[in-house]
């Protein structure tokens, strides 16, 4: 199974833009029978990737902040990449056009919400920590602990009207999906060390089978 995955985009010490992806994504998804194809943020030929290759899905990975201007907020935040925002918008357009399943992880989940007209809010106590979430998805209904690495998030108030939640932590949305397209997102990182590896594996398998929607 071949799945496209996006990459973080940062500046190196020479002021050059560098794409990168943590090895943990490769290792974790290979365990689930997935071969990841890294999508460059600078390419002008991304659509050709999808014309010539048959992808079973797209993963919007973590890293970088989304430019607040993307969701109509005049604010400056660190770690944005306009190039990456444009790339992931293009990928979302392609996914909807071609009915390709999409999974957003951390920033990726936030991007899905912004793409469908939602916004983001600053959150507290969610950086390099763990916290509880309540998951309600078909046969999966349980409370569990997940890792957390984000300064921004999706609250009930800024959740896109087109999306629904399947996991929450108080007023913070930790998992969401689109009821009409095969698109879903999770705020935590299944590929990183986790207290509840079993629930992560079940959710990823549900995504790969087209059941996380």
mmCIF file of C-alpha atoms in Angstrom:
data_model
loop_
_atom_site.group_PDB
_atom_site.id
_atom_site.type_symbol
_atom_site.label_atom_id
_atom_site.label_comp_id
_atom_site.label_asym_id
_atom_site.label_seq_id
_atom_site.Cartn_x
_atom_site.Cartn_y
_atom_site.Cartn_z
ATOM 1 C CA UNK A 1 0.000 0.000 0.000
ATOM 2 C CA UNK A 2 1.415 3.370 -1.063
ATOM 3 C CA UNK A 3 0.425 6.505 0.841
ATOM 4 C CA UNK A 4 1.626 10.053 0.236
ATOM 5 C CA UNK A 5 2.767 12.036 3.284
ATOM 6 C CA UNK A 6 3.571 15.717 3.713
ATOM 7 C CA UNK A 7 6.679 17.079 5.386
ATOM 8 C CA UNK A 8 7.573 19.890 7.755
ATOM 9 C CA UNK A 9 9.309 22.852 6.107
ATOM 10 C CA UNK A 10 11.929 24.863 8.007
ATOM 11 C CA UNK A 11 14.906 27.122 7.397
ATOM 12 C CA UNK A 12 18.414 25.760 7.954
ATOM 13 C CA UNK A 13 21.383 27.810 9.188
ATOM 14 C CA UNK A 14 22.048 28.990 5.644
ATOM 15 C CA UNK A 15 18.541 30.378 5.242
ATOM 16 C CA UNK A 16 17.527 27.590 2.864
ATOM 17 C CA UNK A 17 14.152 25.854 3.050
ATOM 18 C CA UNK A 18 14.472 22.206 4.104
ATOM 19 C CA UNK A 19 11.763 19.538 3.972
ATOM 20 C CA UNK A 20 11.987 16.793 6.594
ATOM 21 C CA UNK A 21 10.026 13.936 8.107
ATOM 22 C CA UNK A 22 10.736 12.131 11.377
ATOM 23 C CA UNK A 23 11.832 8.506 10.956
ATOM 24 C CA UNK A 24 9.139 7.477 13.443
ATOM 25 C CA UNK A 25 6.478 7.927 10.718
ATOM 26 C CA UNK A 26 8.300 5.559 8.374
ATOM 27 C CA UNK A 27 8.857 2.909 11.023
ATOM 28 C CA UNK A 28 5.340 3.053 12.468
ATOM 29 C CA UNK A 29 3.445 2.935 9.182
ATOM 30 C CA UNK A 30 5.678 0.213 7.761
ATOM 31 C CA UNK A 31 4.475 -1.921 10.672
ATOM 32 C CA UNK A 32 0.977 -1.432 9.242
ATOM 33 C CA UNK A 33 2.026 -2.471 5.732
ATOM 34 C CA UNK A 34 2.275 1.090 4.416
ATOM 35 C CA UNK A 35 4.992 2.473 2.163
ATOM 36 C CA UNK A 36 5.196 6.240 2.568
ATOM 37 C CA UNK A 37 6.001 8.535 -0.357
ATOM 38 C CA UNK A 38 7.319 11.927 0.781
ATOM 39 C CA UNK A 39 5.729 14.906 -0.976
ATOM 40 C CA UNK A 40 8.074 17.905 -1.424
ATOM 41 C CA UNK A 41 6.709 21.326 -0.553
ATOM 42 C CA UNK A 42 8.622 23.101 -3.326
ATOM 43 C CA UNK A 43 7.510 20.935 -6.255
ATOM 44 C CA UNK A 44 5.399 22.439 -9.025
ATOM 45 C CA UNK A 45 4.478 18.977 -10.300
ATOM 46 C CA UNK A 46 2.620 17.470 -7.351
ATOM 47 C CA UNK A 47 -0.440 16.763 -9.458
ATOM 48 C CA UNK A 48 1.746 14.603 -11.718
ATOM 49 C CA UNK A 49 2.575 12.403 -8.704
ATOM 50 C CA UNK A 50 -1.109 11.574 -8.479
ATOM 51 C CA UNK A 51 -1.629 11.182 -12.225
ATOM 52 C CA UNK A 52 1.191 8.634 -12.500
ATOM 53 C CA UNK A 53 0.933 6.825 -9.152
ATOM 54 C CA UNK A 54 -2.016 5.169 -7.479
ATOM 55 C CA UNK A 55 -2.071 6.289 -3.847
ATOM 56 C CA UNK A 56 -4.277 4.581 -1.278
ATOM 57 C CA UNK A 57 -4.263 7.662 0.938
ATOM 58 C CA UNK A 58 -2.672 10.932 1.975
ATOM 59 C CA UNK A 59 -1.273 11.732 5.435
ATOM 60 C CA UNK A 60 -0.929 15.352 6.519
ATOM 61 C CA UNK A 61 1.879 15.110 9.065
ATOM 62 C CA UNK A 62 2.736 17.224 12.108
ATOM 63 C CA UNK A 63 5.173 20.111 12.439
ATOM 64 C CA UNK A 64 4.992 23.828 11.574
ATOM 65 C CA UNK A 65 2.228 26.200 12.565
ATOM 66 C CA UNK A 66 -0.525 27.110 10.135
ATOM 67 C CA UNK A 67 -0.396 30.764 9.111
ATOM 68 C CA UNK A 68 -3.316 32.450 10.929
ATOM 69 C CA UNK A 69 -4.011 34.489 7.799
ATOM 70 C CA UNK A 70 -5.113 31.198 6.242
ATOM 71 C CA UNK A 71 -8.144 31.240 8.556
ATOM 72 C CA UNK A 72 -8.720 34.988 8.598
ATOM 73 C CA UNK A 73 -6.796 36.019 11.719
ATOM 74 C CA UNK A 74 -4.283 38.863 11.529
ATOM 75 C CA UNK A 75 -1.674 37.455 13.884
ATOM 76 C CA UNK A 76 1.990 36.509 13.645
ATOM 77 C CA UNK A 77 3.137 33.132 14.971
ATOM 78 C CA UNK A 78 6.455 31.317 14.781
ATOM 79 C CA UNK A 79 7.171 28.296 12.621
ATOM 80 C CA UNK A 80 4.796 28.929 9.730
ATOM 81 C CA UNK A 81 5.455 27.819 6.154
ATOM 82 C CA UNK A 82 3.279 29.415 3.494
ATOM 83 C CA UNK A 83 4.753 26.981 0.977
ATOM 84 C CA UNK A 84 3.565 24.042 3.039
ATOM 85 C CA UNK A 85 0.120 25.568 3.542
ATOM 86 C CA UNK A 86 -0.219 25.894 -0.250
ATOM 87 C CA UNK A 87 0.994 22.323 -0.793
ATOM 88 C CA UNK A 88 -1.468 20.827 1.669
ATOM 89 C CA UNK A 89 -4.328 22.881 0.246
ATOM 90 C CA UNK A 90 -3.493 21.458 -3.182
ATOM 91 C CA UNK A 91 -3.407 17.940 -1.742
ATOM 92 C CA UNK A 92 -6.799 18.408 -0.103
ATOM 93 C CA UNK A 93 -8.213 19.606 -3.418
ATOM 94 C CA UNK A 94 -6.804 16.525 -5.146
ATOM 95 C CA UNK A 95 -8.080 14.214 -2.408
ATOM 96 C CA UNK A 96 -11.622 15.493 -2.754
ATOM 97 C CA UNK A 97 -11.481 15.411 -6.558
ATOM 98 C CA UNK A 98 -10.125 11.857 -6.660
ATOM 99 C CA UNK A 99 -11.836 10.555 -3.473
ATOM 100 C CA UNK A 100 -8.473 9.721 -1.880
ATOM 101 C CA UNK A 101 -8.661 9.080 1.895
ATOM 102 C CA UNK A 102 -6.875 11.662 4.059
ATOM 103 C CA UNK A 103 -5.549 11.330 7.613
ATOM 104 C CA UNK A 104 -4.373 14.455 9.430
ATOM 105 C CA UNK A 105 -1.974 14.057 12.375
ATOM 106 C CA UNK A 106 -1.575 16.942 14.863
ATOM 107 C CA UNK A 107 -1.069 19.972 12.602
ATOM 108 C CA UNK A 108 -2.647 17.856 9.863
ATOM 109 C CA UNK A 109 -5.897 17.620 11.807
ATOM 110 C CA UNK A 110 -5.829 21.365 12.366
ATOM 111 C CA UNK A 111 -5.273 21.936 8.654
ATOM 112 C CA UNK A 112 -8.320 19.842 7.787
ATOM 113 C CA UNK A 113 -10.439 22.017 10.054
ATOM 114 C CA UNK A 114 -9.038 25.235 8.544
ATOM 115 C CA UNK A 115 -9.471 23.910 4.999
ATOM 116 C CA UNK A 116 -13.179 23.414 5.620
ATOM 117 C CA UNK A 117 -13.650 26.916 6.999
ATOM 118 C CA UNK A 118 -12.898 26.389 10.692
ATOM 119 C CA UNK A 119 -10.389 28.265 12.831
ATOM 120 C CA UNK A 120 -7.780 27.478 15.487
ATOM 121 C CA UNK A 121 -7.410 28.636 19.085
ATOM 122 C CA UNK A 122 -4.462 28.657 21.453
ATOM 123 C CA UNK A 123 -4.560 25.855 24.013
ATOM 124 C CA UNK A 124 -2.810 25.418 27.344
ATOM 125 C CA UNK A 125 -1.080 22.378 28.867
ATOM 126 C CA UNK A 126 -0.955 20.457 25.582
ATOM 127 C CA UNK A 127 2.768 20.811 24.818
ATOM 128 C CA UNK A 128 4.982 17.762 25.465
ATOM 129 C CA UNK A 129 2.487 16.224 27.852
ATOM 130 C CA UNK A 130 -0.147 13.518 28.046
ATOM 131 C CA UNK A 131 -3.819 13.912 28.798
ATOM 132 C CA UNK A 132 -7.071 12.031 28.659
ATOM 133 C CA UNK A 133 -9.417 11.863 25.685
ATOM 134 C CA UNK A 134 -12.831 10.346 25.219
ATOM 135 C CA UNK A 135 -13.123 8.447 21.950
ATOM 136 C CA UNK A 136 -16.518 7.672 20.479
ATOM 137 C CA UNK A 137 -16.232 5.989 17.109
ATOM 138 C CA UNK A 138 -18.513 3.139 16.032
ATOM 139 C CA UNK A 139 -17.534 0.136 18.173
ATOM 140 C CA UNK A 140 -14.718 2.075 19.886
ATOM 141 C CA UNK A 141 -15.958 3.985 22.908
ATOM 142 C CA UNK A 142 -13.447 4.515 25.659
ATOM 143 C CA UNK A 143 -11.423 6.993 27.634
ATOM 144 C CA UNK A 144 -7.666 6.803 27.196
ATOM 145 C CA UNK A 145 -4.430 8.765 27.515
ATOM 146 C CA UNK A 146 -2.675 10.264 24.486
ATOM 147 C CA UNK A 147 0.494 12.246 23.884
ATOM 148 C CA UNK A 148 0.236 15.960 23.139
ATOM 149 C CA UNK A 149 2.549 18.346 21.298
ATOM 150 C CA UNK A 150 0.517 21.356 20.197
ATOM 151 C CA UNK A 151 0.079 25.052 21.034
ATOM 152 C CA UNK A 152 -2.978 25.487 18.836
ATOM 153 C CA UNK A 153 -6.069 23.360 18.592
ATOM 154 C CA UNK A 154 -9.704 23.053 17.569
ATOM 155 C CA UNK A 155 -12.400 23.884 20.097
ATOM 156 C CA UNK A 156 -16.114 23.219 19.743
ATOM 157 C CA UNK A 157 -16.620 26.895 18.948
ATOM 158 C CA UNK A 158 -14.231 26.938 15.955
ATOM 159 C CA UNK A 159 -14.895 23.451 14.591
ATOM 160 C CA UNK A 160 -15.872 23.599 10.914
ATOM 161 C CA UNK A 161 -19.595 23.215 10.310
ATOM 162 C CA UNK A 162 -18.718 20.539 7.752
ATOM 163 C CA UNK A 163 -16.900 18.319 10.253
ATOM 164 C CA UNK A 164 -17.836 16.147 13.234
ATOM 165 C CA UNK A 165 -15.735 15.106 16.242
ATOM 166 C CA UNK A 166 -15.005 11.574 17.416
ATOM 167 C CA UNK A 167 -12.544 12.338 20.240
ATOM 168 C CA UNK A 168 -12.506 15.153 22.782
ATOM 169 C CA UNK A 169 -10.615 16.513 25.780
ATOM 170 C CA UNK A 170 -12.992 18.859 27.596
ATOM 171 C CA UNK A 171 -13.640 21.599 25.014
ATOM 172 C CA UNK A 172 -10.726 20.632 22.751
ATOM 173 C CA UNK A 173 -11.418 18.440 19.712
ATOM 174 C CA UNK A 174 -8.882 15.590 19.560
ATOM 175 C CA UNK A 175 -10.346 13.677 16.622
ATOM 176 C CA UNK A 176 -12.568 14.763 13.737
ATOM 177 C CA UNK A 177 -13.902 13.526 10.401
ATOM 178 C CA UNK A 178 -15.924 14.601 7.384
ATOM 179 C CA UNK A 179 -19.260 12.780 7.078
ATOM 180 C CA UNK A 180 -19.268 12.860 3.264
ATOM 181 C CA UNK A 181 -15.592 12.500 2.307
ATOM 182 C CA UNK A 182 -12.995 9.924 3.476
ATOM 183 C CA UNK A 183 -11.176 12.553 5.552
ATOM 184 C CA UNK A 184 -10.292 12.353 9.256
ATOM 185 C CA UNK A 185 -7.789 13.772 11.717
ATOM 186 C CA UNK A 186 -6.316 13.049 15.143
ATOM 187 C CA UNK A 187 -4.602 15.656 17.299
ATOM 188 C CA UNK A 188 -2.070 13.305 18.903
ATOM 189 C CA UNK A 189 0.838 11.420 17.313
ATOM 190 C CA UNK A 190 0.234 7.666 16.890
ATOM 191 C CA UNK A 191 3.790 7.248 15.535
ATOM 192 C CA UNK A 192 5.405 8.548 18.738
ATOM 193 C CA UNK A 193 5.692 6.813 22.088
ATOM 194 C CA UNK A 194 2.227 6.405 23.512
ATOM 195 C CA UNK A 195 0.633 5.101 26.668
ATOM 196 C CA UNK A 196 -2.126 3.365 24.711
ATOM 197 C CA UNK A 197 -0.544 1.870 21.587
ATOM 198 C CA UNK A 198 -3.521 -0.438 21.107
ATOM 199 C CA UNK A 199 -6.055 2.339 20.501
ATOM 200 C CA UNK A 200 -3.658 4.047 18.076
ATOM 201 C CA UNK A 201 -3.264 0.847 16.078
ATOM 202 C CA UNK A 202 -7.032 0.315 15.948
ATOM 203 C CA UNK A 203 -7.634 3.842 14.666
ATOM 204 C CA UNK A 204 -4.888 3.586 12.043
ATOM 205 C CA UNK A 205 -6.219 0.234 10.849
ATOM 206 C CA UNK A 206 -9.694 1.774 10.660
ATOM 207 C CA UNK A 207 -8.252 4.538 8.482
ATOM 208 C CA UNK A 208 -6.447 2.085 6.198
ATOM 209 C CA UNK A 209 -9.660 0.064 5.793
ATOM 210 C CA UNK A 210 -11.720 3.184 5.088
ATOM 211 C CA UNK A 211 -13.673 2.867 8.322
ATOM 212 C CA UNK A 212 -12.466 5.999 10.161
ATOM 213 C CA UNK A 213 -15.167 8.181 8.602
#
